[in-house]
Coordinates of C-alpha atoms in Angstrom, one line a residue:
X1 CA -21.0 36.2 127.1
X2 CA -23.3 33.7 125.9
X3 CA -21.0 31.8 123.5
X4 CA -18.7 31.2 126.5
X5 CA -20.5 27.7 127.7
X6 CA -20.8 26.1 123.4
X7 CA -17.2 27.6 123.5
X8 CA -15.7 26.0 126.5
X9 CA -17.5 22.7 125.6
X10 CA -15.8 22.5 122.1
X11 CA -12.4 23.3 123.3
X12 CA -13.1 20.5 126.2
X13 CA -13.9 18.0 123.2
X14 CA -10.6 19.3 121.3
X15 CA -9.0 18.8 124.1
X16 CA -5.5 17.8 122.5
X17 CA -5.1 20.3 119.4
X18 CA -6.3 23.2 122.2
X19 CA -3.4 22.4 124.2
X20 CA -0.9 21.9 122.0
X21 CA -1.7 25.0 119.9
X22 CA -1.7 26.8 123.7
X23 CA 1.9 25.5 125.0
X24 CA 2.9 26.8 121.4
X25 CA 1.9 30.2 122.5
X26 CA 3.5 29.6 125.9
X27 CA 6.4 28.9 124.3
X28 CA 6.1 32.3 122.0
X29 CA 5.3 34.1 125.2
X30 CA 8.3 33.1 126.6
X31 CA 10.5 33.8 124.1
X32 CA 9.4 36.7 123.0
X33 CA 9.8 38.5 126.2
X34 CA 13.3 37.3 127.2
X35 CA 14.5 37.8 123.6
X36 CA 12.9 41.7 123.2
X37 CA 14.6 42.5 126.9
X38 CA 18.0 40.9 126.0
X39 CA 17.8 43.1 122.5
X40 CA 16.6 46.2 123.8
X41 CA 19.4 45.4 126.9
X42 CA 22.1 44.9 124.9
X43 CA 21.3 47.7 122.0
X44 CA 21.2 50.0 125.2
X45 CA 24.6 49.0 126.2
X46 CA 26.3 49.6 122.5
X47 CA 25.3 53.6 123.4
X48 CA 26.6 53.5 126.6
X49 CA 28.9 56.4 127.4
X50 CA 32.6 55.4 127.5
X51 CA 33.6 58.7 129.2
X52 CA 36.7 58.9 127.4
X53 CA 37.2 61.4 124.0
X54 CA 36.6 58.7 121.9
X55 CA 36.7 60.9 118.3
X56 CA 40.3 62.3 119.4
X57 CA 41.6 59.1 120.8
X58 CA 43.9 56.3 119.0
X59 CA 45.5 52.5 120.5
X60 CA 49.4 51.7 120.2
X61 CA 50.3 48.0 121.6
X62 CA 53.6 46.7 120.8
X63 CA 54.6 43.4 121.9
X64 CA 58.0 42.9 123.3
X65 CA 58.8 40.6 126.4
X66 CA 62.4 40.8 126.5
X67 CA 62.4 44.8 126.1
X68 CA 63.7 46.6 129.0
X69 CA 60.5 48.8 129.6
X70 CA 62.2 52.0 130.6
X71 CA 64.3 52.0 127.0
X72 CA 61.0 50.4 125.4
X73 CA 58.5 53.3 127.1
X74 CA 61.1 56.1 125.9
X75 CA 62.0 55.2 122.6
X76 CA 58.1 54.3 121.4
X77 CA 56.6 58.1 123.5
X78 CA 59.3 59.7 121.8
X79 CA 58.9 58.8 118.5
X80 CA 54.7 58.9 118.7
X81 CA 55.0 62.4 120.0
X82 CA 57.0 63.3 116.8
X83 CA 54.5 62.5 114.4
X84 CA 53.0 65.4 113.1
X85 CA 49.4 66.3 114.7
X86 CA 49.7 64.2 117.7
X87 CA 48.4 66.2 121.0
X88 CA 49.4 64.1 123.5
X89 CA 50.8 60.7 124.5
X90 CA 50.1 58.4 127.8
X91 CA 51.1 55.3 128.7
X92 CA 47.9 53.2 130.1
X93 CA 47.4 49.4 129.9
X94 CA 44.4 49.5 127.8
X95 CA 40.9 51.8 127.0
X96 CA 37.4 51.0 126.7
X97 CA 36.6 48.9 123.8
X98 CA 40.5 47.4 123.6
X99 CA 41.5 44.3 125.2
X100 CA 41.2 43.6 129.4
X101 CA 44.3 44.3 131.1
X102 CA 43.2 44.2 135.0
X103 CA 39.8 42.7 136.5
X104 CA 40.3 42.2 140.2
X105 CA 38.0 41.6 142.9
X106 CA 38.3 43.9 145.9
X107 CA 36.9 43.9 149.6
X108 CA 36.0 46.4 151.9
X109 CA 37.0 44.2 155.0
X110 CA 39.9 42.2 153.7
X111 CA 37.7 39.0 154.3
X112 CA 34.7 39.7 151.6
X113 CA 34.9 40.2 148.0
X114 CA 32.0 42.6 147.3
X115 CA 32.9 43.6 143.3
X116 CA 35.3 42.8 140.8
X117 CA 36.2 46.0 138.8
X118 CA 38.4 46.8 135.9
X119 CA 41.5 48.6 136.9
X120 CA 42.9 51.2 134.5
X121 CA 46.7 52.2 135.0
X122 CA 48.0 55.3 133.1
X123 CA 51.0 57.1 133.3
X124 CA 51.7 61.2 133.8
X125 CA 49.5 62.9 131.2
X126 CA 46.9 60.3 130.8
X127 CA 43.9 62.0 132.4
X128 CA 44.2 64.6 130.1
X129 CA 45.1 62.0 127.1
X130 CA 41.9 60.0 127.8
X131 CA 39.9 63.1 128.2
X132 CA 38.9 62.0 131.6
X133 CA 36.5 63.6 134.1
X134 CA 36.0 63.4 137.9
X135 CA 32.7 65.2 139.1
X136 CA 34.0 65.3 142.5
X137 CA 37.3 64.8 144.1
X138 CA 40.6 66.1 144.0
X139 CA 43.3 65.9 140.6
X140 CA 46.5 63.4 141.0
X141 CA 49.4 64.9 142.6
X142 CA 52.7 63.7 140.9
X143 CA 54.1 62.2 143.3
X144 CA 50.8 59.6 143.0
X145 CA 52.4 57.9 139.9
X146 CA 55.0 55.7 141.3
X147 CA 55.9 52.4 140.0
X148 CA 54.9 48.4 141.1
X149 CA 57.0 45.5 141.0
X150 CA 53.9 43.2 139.7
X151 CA 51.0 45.8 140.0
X152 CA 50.2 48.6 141.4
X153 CA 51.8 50.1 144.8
X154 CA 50.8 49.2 147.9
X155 CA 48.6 52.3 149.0
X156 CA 47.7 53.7 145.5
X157 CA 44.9 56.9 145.6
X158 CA 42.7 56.2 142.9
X159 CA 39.3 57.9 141.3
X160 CA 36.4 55.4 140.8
X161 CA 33.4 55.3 138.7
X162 CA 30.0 56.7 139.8
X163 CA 28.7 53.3 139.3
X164 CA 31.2 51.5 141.0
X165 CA 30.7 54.4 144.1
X166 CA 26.9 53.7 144.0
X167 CA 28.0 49.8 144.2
X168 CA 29.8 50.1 147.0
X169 CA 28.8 52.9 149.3
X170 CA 25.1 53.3 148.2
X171 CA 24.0 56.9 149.3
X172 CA 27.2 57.8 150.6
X173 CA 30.2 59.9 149.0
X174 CA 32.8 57.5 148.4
X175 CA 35.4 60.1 148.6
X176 CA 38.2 59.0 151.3
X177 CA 36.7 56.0 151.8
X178 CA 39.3 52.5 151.3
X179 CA 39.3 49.7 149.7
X180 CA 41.5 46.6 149.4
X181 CA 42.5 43.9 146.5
X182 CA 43.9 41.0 148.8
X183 CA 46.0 42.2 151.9
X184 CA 48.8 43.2 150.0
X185 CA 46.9 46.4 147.5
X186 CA 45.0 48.9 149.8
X187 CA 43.3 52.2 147.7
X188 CA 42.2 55.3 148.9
X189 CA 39.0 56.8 146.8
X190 CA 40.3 60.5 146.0
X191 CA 37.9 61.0 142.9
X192 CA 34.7 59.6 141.6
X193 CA 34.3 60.1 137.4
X194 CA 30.7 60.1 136.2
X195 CA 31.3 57.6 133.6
X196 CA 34.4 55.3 132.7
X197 CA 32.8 51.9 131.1
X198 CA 35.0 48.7 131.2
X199 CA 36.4 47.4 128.5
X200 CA 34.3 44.2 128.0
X201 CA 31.0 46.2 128.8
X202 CA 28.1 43.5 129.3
X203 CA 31.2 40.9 128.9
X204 CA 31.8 38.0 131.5
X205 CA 30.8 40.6 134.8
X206 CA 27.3 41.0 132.6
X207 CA 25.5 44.6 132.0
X208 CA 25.3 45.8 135.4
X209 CA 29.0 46.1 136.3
X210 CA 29.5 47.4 132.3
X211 CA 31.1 50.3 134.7
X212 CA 32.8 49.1 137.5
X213 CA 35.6 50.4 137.2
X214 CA 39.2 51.7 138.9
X215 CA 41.4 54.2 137.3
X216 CA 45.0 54.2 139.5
X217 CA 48.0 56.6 138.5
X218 CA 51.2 54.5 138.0
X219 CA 54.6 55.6 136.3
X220 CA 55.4 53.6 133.4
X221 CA 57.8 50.4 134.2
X222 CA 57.7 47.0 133.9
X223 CA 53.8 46.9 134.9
X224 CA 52.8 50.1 132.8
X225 CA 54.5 49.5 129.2
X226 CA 54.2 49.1 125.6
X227 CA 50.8 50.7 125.5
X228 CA 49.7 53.9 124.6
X229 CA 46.6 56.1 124.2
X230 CA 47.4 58.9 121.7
X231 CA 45.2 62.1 121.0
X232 CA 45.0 63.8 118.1
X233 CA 42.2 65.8 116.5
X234 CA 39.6 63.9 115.1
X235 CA 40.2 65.0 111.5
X236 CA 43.7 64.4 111.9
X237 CA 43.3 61.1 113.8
X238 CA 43.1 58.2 110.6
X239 CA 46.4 60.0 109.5
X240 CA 48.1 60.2 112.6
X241 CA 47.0 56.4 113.5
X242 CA 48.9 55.6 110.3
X243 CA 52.2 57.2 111.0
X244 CA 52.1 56.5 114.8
X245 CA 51.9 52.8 113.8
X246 CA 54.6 52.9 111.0
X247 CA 57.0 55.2 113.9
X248 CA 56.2 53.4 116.7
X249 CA 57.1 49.9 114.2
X250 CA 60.6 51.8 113.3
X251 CA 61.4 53.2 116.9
X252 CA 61.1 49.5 118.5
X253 CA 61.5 46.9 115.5
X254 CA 62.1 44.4 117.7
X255 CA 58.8 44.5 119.4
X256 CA 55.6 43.4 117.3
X257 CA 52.9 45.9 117.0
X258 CA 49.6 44.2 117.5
X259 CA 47.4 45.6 114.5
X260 CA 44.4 44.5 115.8
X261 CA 44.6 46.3 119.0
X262 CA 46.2 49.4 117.3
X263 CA 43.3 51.2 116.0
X264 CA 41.0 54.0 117.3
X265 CA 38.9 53.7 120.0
X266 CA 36.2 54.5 117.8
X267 CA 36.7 51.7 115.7
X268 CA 37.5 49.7 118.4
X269 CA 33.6 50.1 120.1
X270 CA 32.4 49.5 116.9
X271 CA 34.4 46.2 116.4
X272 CA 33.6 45.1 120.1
X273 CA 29.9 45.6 119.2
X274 CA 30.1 43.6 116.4
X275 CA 28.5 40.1 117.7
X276 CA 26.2 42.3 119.5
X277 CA 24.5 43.5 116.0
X278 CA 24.7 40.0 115.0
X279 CA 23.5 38.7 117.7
X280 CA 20.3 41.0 117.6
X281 CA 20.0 40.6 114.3
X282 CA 19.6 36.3 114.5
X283 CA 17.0 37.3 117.2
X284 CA 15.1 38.9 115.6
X285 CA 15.1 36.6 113.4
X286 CA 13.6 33.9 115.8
X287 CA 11.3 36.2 117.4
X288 CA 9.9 36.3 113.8
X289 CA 9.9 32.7 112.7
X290 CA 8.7 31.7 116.2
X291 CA 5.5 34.2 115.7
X292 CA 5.0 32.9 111.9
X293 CA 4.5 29.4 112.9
X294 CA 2.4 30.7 116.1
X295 CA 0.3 32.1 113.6
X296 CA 0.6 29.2 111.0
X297 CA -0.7 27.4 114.0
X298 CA -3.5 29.1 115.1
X299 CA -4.2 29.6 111.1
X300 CA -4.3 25.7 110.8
X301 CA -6.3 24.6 113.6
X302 CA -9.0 27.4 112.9
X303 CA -9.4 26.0 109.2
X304 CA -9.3 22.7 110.6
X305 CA -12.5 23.7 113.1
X306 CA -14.5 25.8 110.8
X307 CA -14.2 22.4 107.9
X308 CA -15.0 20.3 110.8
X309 CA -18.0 22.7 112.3
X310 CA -20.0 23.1 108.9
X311 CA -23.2 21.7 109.2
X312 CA -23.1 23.0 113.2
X313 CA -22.6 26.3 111.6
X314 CA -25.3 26.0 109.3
X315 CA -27.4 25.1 111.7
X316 CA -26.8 28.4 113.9
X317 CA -27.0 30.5 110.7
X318 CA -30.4 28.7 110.2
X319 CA -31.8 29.5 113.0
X320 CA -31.3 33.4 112.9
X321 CA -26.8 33.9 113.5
X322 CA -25.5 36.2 111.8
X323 CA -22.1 36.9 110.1
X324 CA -20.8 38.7 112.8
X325 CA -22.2 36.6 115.4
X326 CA -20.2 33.6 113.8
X327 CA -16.8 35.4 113.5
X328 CA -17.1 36.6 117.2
X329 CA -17.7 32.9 118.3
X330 CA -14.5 32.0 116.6
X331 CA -12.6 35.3 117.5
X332 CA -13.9 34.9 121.2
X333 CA -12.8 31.0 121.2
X334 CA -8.9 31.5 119.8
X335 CA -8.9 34.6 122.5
X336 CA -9.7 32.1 124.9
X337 CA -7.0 29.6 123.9
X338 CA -4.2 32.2 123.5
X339 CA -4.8 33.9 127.1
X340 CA -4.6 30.4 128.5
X341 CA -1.1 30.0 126.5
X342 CA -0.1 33.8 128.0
X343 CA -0.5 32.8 131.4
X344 CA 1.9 29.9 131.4
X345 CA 4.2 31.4 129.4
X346 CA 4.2 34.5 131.8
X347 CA 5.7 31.6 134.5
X348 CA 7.7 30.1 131.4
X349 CA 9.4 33.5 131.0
X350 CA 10.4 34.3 134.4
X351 CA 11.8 31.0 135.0
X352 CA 13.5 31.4 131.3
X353 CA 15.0 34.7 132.8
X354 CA 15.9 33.6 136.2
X355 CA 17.6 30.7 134.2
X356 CA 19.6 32.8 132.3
X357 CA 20.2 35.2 135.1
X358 CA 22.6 32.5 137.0
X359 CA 24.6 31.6 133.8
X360 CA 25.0 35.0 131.4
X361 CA 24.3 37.0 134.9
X362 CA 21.7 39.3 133.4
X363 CA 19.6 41.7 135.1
X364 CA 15.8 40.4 136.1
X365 CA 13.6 40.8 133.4
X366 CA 11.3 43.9 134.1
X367 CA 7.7 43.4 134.4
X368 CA 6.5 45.4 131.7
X369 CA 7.8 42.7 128.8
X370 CA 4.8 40.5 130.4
X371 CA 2.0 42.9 129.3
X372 CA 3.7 43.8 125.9
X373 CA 4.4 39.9 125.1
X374 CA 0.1 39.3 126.0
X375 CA -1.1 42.5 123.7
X376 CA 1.4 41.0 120.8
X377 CA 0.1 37.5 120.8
X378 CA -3.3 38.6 121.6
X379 CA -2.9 40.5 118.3
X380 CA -1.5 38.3 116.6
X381 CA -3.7 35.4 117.9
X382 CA -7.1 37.9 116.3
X383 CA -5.5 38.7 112.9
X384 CA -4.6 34.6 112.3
X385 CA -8.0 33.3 112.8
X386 CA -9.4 36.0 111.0
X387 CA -9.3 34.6 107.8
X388 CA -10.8 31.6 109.2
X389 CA -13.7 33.1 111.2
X390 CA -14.0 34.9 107.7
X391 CA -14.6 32.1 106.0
X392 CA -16.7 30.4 108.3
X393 CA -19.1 33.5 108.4
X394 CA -19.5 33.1 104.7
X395 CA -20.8 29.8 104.8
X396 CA -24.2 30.2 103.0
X397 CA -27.0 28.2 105.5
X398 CA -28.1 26.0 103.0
X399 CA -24.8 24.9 101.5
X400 CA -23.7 24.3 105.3
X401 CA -27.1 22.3 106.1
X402 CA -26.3 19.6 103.5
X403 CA -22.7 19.4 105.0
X404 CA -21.9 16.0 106.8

């Protein structure tokens, strides 16, 4: 184009306002595209599929340490299964959404620690409690639920996620295969569920292990107590959460039922999602103040140029320019500036994600945010020196000749 050369010659004499008005894009670039990928990553993982029944299913925790778990375990099942409407009761040691009750890494050598899932321990009846699933594999047997002195048994069959299966034994069936937690725990894959999420999905393991996860059978004991997942149907299941926590309170009065735990799993995802809304609410928030002063910016130094460029303009308007000539040099000059800006904060926000890759251990940021972060700045960079360019074009050639 022939405005390029009077273009690049300006900017080269501006040579201090260009580039601070570009690393202010770079900057925007940057941010932008790190701060749409974490929102869109983490409002992706508040509809991830728990793979539980989360509409029938309610949390008991009492707290007792100097119970004796067998007379705890009785007396608290007993007196949940007598409250009116409840389906079923399992002991577990927690559910998605609730609080962590068994991260562990695990090897497939004994020597080298390849994940570190969540283990899930329920008692007899909790499969069909939780509303569990395996897409392939065998059911538990009842002589699998046996009880550990400080965890699980020794050899313990257990069903593992899809994910987890996918982690460890990519494009193989992970059915029979073994796996061990230290040299003491050894487990024997008997079942792979399609979903089972963790219960800190996108927690301290970040988003990709959000289901890596182990569920063992266990008999309830001094491991396996004190918690229970109770089912009920989902009209029925406010009410019965009510009485479960007043019976369960009256059955074991010396143990202390924690109320914050003791609440539906429904309301329990919701709560654990909580900081996540926040969170993608504050940046948004940035993402929109950052763009506002991009634009202020690029508003600004456009005003400046076109007061500075008067008599110039005038001259060119003179000497046969038109409107639209004039508000195509300015459009085609702030295109200029904000592609140069682009292309260093492309490099800014891969570095920006690699950075944040090795402390919050996200996922790579996909290439895709690259192109949508240009077309947005490029936008926005055209509408903010509109007005401007505008303005310049108005200039009357006569008024603008007796400019100094």
């Amino acid at each position: 184009m022939k405005d390029f050369g009077p273009i690049l010659a300006a900017l080269r004499r501006h040579r201090t306002a260009t580039l601070l008005i570009a690393l202010e894009i770079a900057l925007a670039c940057a941010v932008l595209c790190n701060a749409c990928f974490l929102i869109a990553s983490r409002m992706g993982l508040m509809h991830i599929e728990s793979g539980v029944d989360e509409s029938s299913l309610a949390l008991i925790k009492l707290d007792c340490d100097d119970c004796n778990s067998a007379d705890l375990n009785a007396r608290a099942m007993a007196a949940l299964r007598a409250v009116p409407g409840v389906q079923s009761v399992a002991a577990v040691n927690t559910v998605p959404f609730a609080d962590r009750a068994g991260d562990n890494g695990i090897t497939l050598d004994r020597e080298h620690y390849v994940a570190v899932p969540h283990f899930y321990l329920g008692g007899p009846g909790a499969v069909e409690t939780l509303g569990l699933h395996i897409a392939e594999g065998q059911p538990f047997r009842p002589e699998d639920f046996r009880t550990g002195d400080v965890w699980v048994p020794s050899d313990t069959p257990v069903w593992i996620s899809r994910a987890l299966a996918d982690k460890l034994w990519p494009g193989q069936s992970a059915l029979g295969k073994e796996f061990w937690a230290t040299d003491k725990f050894h487990f024997r894959v008997v079942g792979v569920l399609a979903h089972l999420v963790r219960p800190d999905p996108g927690g301290t393991r970040g988003s990709g292990a959000a289901e890596w996860t182990v569920f063992a059978p266990m008999a309830p004991g001094n491991v396996l107590k004190g918690v229970y997942a109770v089912r009920a149907a989902p009209a029925d299941l406010p009410r019965v959460l009510r009485e479960a926590r007043d019976a369960a309170q009256k059955a074991v009065p010396e143990a202390v039922l924690d109320v914050q735990q003791s609440r539906t799993v429904s309301d329990l995802r919701d709560d654990f999602f909580r900081p996540t809304r926040v969170m993608a609410g504050m940046l948004v928030g940035v993402i929109v103040a950052l763009l506002l002063v991009t634009a202020m910016g690029i508003v600004g130094l456009a005003s400046f140029w076109v007061q500075q460029r008067r008599k110039q303009i005038g001259i060119r308007r003179a000497i046969g320019a038109t409107r639209s000539d004039i508000l195509r040099y300015f459009q085609t000059e702030n295109f200029l500036i904000v592609s140069g800006g682009i292309v260093v904060g492309m490099l800014l926000a891969i570095a920006l994600n690699l950075a944040l890759m090795k402390v919050y251990e996200l996922p790579r940021l996909p290439m895709f945010y690259l192109p949508i972060g240009a077309a947005v700045l490029w936008l926005l960079g055209q509408l903010a020196v509109l007005g401007p360019a505008m303005r310049a074009a108005a200039v009357p050639p006569v008024v603008a000749t007796r400019s100094v």
